PDB file of C-alpha atoms in Angstrom:
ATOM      1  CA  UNK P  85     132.920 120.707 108.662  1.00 48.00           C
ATOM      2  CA  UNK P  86     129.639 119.809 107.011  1.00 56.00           C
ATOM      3  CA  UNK P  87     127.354 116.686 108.362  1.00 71.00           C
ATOM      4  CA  UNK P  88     125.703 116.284 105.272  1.00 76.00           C
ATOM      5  CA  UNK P  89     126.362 113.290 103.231  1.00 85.00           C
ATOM      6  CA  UNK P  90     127.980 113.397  99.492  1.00 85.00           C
ATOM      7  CA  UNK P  91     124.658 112.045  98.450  1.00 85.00           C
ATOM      8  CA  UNK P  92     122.472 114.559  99.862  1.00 88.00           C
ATOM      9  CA  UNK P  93     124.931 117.492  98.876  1.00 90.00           C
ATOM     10  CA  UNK P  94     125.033 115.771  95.233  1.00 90.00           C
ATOM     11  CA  UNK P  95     121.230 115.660  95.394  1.00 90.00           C
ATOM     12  CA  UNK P  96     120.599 119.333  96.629  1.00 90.00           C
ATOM     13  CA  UNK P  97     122.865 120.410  93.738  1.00 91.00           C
ATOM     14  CA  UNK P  98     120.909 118.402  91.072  1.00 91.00           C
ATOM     15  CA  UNK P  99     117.690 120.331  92.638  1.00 89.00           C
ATOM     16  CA  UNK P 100     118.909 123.980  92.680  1.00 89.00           C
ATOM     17  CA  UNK P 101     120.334 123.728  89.334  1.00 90.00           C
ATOM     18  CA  UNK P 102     117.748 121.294  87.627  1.00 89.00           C
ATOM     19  CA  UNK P 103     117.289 123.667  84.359  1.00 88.00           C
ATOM     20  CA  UNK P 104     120.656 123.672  83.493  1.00 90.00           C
ATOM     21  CA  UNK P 105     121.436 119.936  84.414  1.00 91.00           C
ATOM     22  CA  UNK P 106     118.586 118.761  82.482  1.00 90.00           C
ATOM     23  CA  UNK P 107     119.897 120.628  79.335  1.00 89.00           C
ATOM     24  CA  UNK P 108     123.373 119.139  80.004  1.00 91.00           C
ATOM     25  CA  UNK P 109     121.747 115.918  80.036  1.00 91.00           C
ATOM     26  CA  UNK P 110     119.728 116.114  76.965  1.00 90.00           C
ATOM     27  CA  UNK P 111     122.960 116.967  75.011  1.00 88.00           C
ATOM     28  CA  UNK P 112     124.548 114.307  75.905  1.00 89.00           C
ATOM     29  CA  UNK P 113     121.978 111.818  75.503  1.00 88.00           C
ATOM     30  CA  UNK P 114     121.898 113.505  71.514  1.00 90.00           C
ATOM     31  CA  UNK P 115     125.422 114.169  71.507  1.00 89.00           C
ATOM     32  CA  UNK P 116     127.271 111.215  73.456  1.00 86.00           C
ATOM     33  CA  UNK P 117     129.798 113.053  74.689  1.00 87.00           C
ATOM     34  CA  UNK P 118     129.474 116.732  77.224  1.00 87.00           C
ATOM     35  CA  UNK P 119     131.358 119.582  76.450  1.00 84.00           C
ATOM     36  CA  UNK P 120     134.493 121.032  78.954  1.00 87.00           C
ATOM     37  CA  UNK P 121     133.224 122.672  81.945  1.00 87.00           C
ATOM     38  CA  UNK P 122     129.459 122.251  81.877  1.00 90.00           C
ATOM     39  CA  UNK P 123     127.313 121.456  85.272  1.00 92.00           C
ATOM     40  CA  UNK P 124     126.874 117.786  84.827  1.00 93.00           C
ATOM     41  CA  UNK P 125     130.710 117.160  85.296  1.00 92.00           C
ATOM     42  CA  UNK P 126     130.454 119.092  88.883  1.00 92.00           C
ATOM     43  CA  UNK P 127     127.378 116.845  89.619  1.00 93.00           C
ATOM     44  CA  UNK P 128     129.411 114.035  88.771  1.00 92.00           C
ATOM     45  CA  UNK P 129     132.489 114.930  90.782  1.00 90.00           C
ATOM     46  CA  UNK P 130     129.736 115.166  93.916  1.00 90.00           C
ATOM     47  CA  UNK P 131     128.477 111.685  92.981  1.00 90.00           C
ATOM     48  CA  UNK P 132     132.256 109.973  92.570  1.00 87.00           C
ATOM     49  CA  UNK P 133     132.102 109.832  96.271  1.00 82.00           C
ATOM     50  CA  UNK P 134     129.048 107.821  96.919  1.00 77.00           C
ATOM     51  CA  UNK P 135     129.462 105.481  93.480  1.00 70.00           C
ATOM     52  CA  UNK P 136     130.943 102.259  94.369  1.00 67.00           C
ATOM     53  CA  UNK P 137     132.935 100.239  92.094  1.00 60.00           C
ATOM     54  CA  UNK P 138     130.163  99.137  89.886  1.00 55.00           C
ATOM     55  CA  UNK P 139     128.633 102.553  89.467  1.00 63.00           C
ATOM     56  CA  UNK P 140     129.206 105.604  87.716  1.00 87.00           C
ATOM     57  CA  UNK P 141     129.311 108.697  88.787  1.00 90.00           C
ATOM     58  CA  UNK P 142     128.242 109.651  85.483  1.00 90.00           C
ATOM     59  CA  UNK P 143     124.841 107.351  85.405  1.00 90.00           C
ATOM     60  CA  UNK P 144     124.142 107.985  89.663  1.00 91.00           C
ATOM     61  CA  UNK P 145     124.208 112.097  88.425  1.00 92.00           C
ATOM     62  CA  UNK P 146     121.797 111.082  85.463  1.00 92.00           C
ATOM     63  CA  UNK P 147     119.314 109.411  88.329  1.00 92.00           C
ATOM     64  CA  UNK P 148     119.419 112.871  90.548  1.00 93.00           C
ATOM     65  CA  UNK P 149     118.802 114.875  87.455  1.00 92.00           C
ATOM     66  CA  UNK P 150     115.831 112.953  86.197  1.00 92.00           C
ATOM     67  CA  UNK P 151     114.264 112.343  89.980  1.00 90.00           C
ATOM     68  CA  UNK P 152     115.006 116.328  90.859  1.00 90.00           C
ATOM     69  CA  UNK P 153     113.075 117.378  87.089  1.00 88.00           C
ATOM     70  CA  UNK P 154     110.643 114.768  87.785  1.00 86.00           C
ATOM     71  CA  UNK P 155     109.644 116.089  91.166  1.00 84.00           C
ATOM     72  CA  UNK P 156     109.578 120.250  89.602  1.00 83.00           C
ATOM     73  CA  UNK P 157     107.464 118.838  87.000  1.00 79.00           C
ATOM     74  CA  UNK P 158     105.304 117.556  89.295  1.00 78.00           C
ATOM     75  CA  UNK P 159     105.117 120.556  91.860  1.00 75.00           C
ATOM     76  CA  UNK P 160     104.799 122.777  88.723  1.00 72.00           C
ATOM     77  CA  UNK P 161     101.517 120.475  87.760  1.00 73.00           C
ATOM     78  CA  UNK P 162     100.503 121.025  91.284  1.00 75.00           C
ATOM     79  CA  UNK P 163     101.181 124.325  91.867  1.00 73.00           C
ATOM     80  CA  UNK P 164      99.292 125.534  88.581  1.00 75.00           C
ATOM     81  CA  UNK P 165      96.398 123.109  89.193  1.00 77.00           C
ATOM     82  CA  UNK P 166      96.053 124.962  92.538  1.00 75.00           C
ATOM     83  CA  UNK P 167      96.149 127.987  91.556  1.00 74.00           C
ATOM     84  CA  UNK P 168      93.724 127.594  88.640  1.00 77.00           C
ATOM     85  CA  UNK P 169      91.146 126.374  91.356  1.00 77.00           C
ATOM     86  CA  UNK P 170      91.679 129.756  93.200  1.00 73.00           C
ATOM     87  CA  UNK P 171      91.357 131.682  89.748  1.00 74.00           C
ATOM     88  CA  UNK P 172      87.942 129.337  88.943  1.00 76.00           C
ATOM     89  CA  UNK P 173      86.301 130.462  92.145  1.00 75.00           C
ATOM     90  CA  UNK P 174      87.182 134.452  91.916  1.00 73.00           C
ATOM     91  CA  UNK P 175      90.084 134.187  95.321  1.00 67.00           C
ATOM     92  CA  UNK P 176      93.134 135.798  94.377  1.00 67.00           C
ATOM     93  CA  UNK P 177      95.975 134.633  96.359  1.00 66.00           C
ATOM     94  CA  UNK P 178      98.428 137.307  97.594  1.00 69.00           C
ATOM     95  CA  UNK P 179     101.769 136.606  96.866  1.00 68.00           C
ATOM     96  CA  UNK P 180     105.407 138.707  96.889  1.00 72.00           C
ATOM     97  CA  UNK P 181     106.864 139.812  93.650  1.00 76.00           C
ATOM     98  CA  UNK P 182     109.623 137.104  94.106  1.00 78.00           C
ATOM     99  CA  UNK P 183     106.582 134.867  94.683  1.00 72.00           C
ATOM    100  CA  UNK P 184     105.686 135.623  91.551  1.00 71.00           C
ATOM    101  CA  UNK P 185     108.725 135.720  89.798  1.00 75.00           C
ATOM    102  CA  UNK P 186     109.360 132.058  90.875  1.00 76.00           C
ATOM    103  CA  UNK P 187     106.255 131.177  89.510  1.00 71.00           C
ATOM    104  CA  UNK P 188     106.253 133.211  86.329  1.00 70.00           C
ATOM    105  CA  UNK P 189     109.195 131.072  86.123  1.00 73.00           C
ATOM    106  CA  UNK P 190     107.965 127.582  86.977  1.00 70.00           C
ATOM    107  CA  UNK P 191     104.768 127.826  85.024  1.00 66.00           C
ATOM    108  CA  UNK P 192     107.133 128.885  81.923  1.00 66.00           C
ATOM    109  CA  UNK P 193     108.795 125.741  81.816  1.00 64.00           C
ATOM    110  CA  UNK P 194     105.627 123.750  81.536  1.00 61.00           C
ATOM    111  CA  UNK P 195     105.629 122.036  78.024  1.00 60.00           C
ATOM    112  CA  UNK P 196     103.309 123.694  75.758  1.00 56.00           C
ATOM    113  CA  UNK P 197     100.162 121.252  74.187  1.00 56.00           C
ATOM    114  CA  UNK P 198     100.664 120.127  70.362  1.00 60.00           C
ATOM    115  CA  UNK P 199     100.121 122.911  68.212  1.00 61.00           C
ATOM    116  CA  UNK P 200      96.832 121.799  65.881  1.00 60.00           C
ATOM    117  CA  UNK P 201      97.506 121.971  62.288  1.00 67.00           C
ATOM    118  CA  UNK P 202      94.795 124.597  61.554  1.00 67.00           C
ATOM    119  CA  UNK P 203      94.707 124.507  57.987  1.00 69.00           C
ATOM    120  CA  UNK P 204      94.715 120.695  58.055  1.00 70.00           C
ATOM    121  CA  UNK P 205      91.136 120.870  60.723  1.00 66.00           C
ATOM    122  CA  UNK P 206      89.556 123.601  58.094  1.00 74.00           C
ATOM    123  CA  UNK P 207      90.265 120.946  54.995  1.00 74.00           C
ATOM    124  CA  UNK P 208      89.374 118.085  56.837  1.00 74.00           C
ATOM    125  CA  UNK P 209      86.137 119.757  57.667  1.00 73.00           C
ATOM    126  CA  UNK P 210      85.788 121.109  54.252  1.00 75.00           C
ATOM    127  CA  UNK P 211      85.738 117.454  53.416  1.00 74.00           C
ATOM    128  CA  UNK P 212      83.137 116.150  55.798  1.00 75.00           C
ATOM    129  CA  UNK P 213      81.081 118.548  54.445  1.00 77.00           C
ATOM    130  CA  UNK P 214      81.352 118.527  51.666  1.00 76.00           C
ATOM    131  CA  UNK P 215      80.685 114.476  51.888  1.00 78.00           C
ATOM    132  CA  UNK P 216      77.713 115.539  54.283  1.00 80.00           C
ATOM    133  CA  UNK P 217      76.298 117.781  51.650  1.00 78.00           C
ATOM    134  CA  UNK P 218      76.651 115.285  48.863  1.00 79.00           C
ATOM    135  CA  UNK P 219      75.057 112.582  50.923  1.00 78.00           C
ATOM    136  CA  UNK P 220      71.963 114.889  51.377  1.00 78.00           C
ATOM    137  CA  UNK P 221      71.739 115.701  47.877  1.00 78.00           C
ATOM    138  CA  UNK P 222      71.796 111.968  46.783  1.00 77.00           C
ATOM    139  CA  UNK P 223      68.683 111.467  49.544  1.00 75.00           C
ATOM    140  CA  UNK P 224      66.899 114.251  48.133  1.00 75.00           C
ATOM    141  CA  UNK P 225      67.184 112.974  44.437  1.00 77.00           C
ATOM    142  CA  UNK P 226      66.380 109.426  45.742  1.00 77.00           C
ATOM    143  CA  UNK P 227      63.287 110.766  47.077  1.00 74.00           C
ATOM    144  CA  UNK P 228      62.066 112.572  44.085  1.00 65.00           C
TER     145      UNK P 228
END
């Protein structure tokens, strides 16, 4: 017989499958409903043991999956910040190819930056100087 509470069984299962809860959860948020059989219904059956009478399990498996993403997000920030100190001074850290792995994996979830609008910068600059260019020959003309 396990001694570990519902909670902290409901909470190690919202950590080891974060990924996949966190997708669950962003199609229902879009969707409003979850489809037969996915993750977050197991997560709620864990959680229907610890919600009272004025909870859902539903909204108490929502909490673990947003505090268990929140926390990988953060060691993700942490763990690439760390390593990109190591990288900036020349140290290579040694790790296992499951090391890596994990990390290939981690760092791969990391939201990409905004994608800049190229041709938009090169018109935009085209503009200024073209407006720069303008301005000069106006000077020059004044001055003659």
């Amino acid at each position: 017989m396990s001694t570990e509470s519902p909670l902290s069984t409901a909470r190690r299962f919202a950590e080891a499958n974060v990924a996949t809860l966190s997708t669950d959860l962003l199609a229902w948020h879009k969707q409003t409903t979850l489809p037969e059989g996915c993750l977050f219904h197991t997560l709620a059956e864990l959680c229907r043991v610890t919600s009272g009478d004025t909870d859902d399990e539903y909204q108490q498996a929502e909490t673990l999956v947003v505090h268990a993403a929140l926390e990988q997000a953060t060691y993700v920030d942490a763990l690439f910040s760390a390593l990109a100190k190591y990288a900036a001074r020349g140290l290579s850290p040694t790790l296992t190819e499951t090391e890596l792995a994990e990390i290939d994996d981690l760092v791969g979830k990391r939201p990409l930056p905004p994608a800049v609008d190229v041709a938009a910068v090169q018109g935009r600059l085209g503009a200024l100087i073209s407006t720069i260019k303008e301005a000069l020959q106006d000077e020059r003309a004044e001055q003659c």
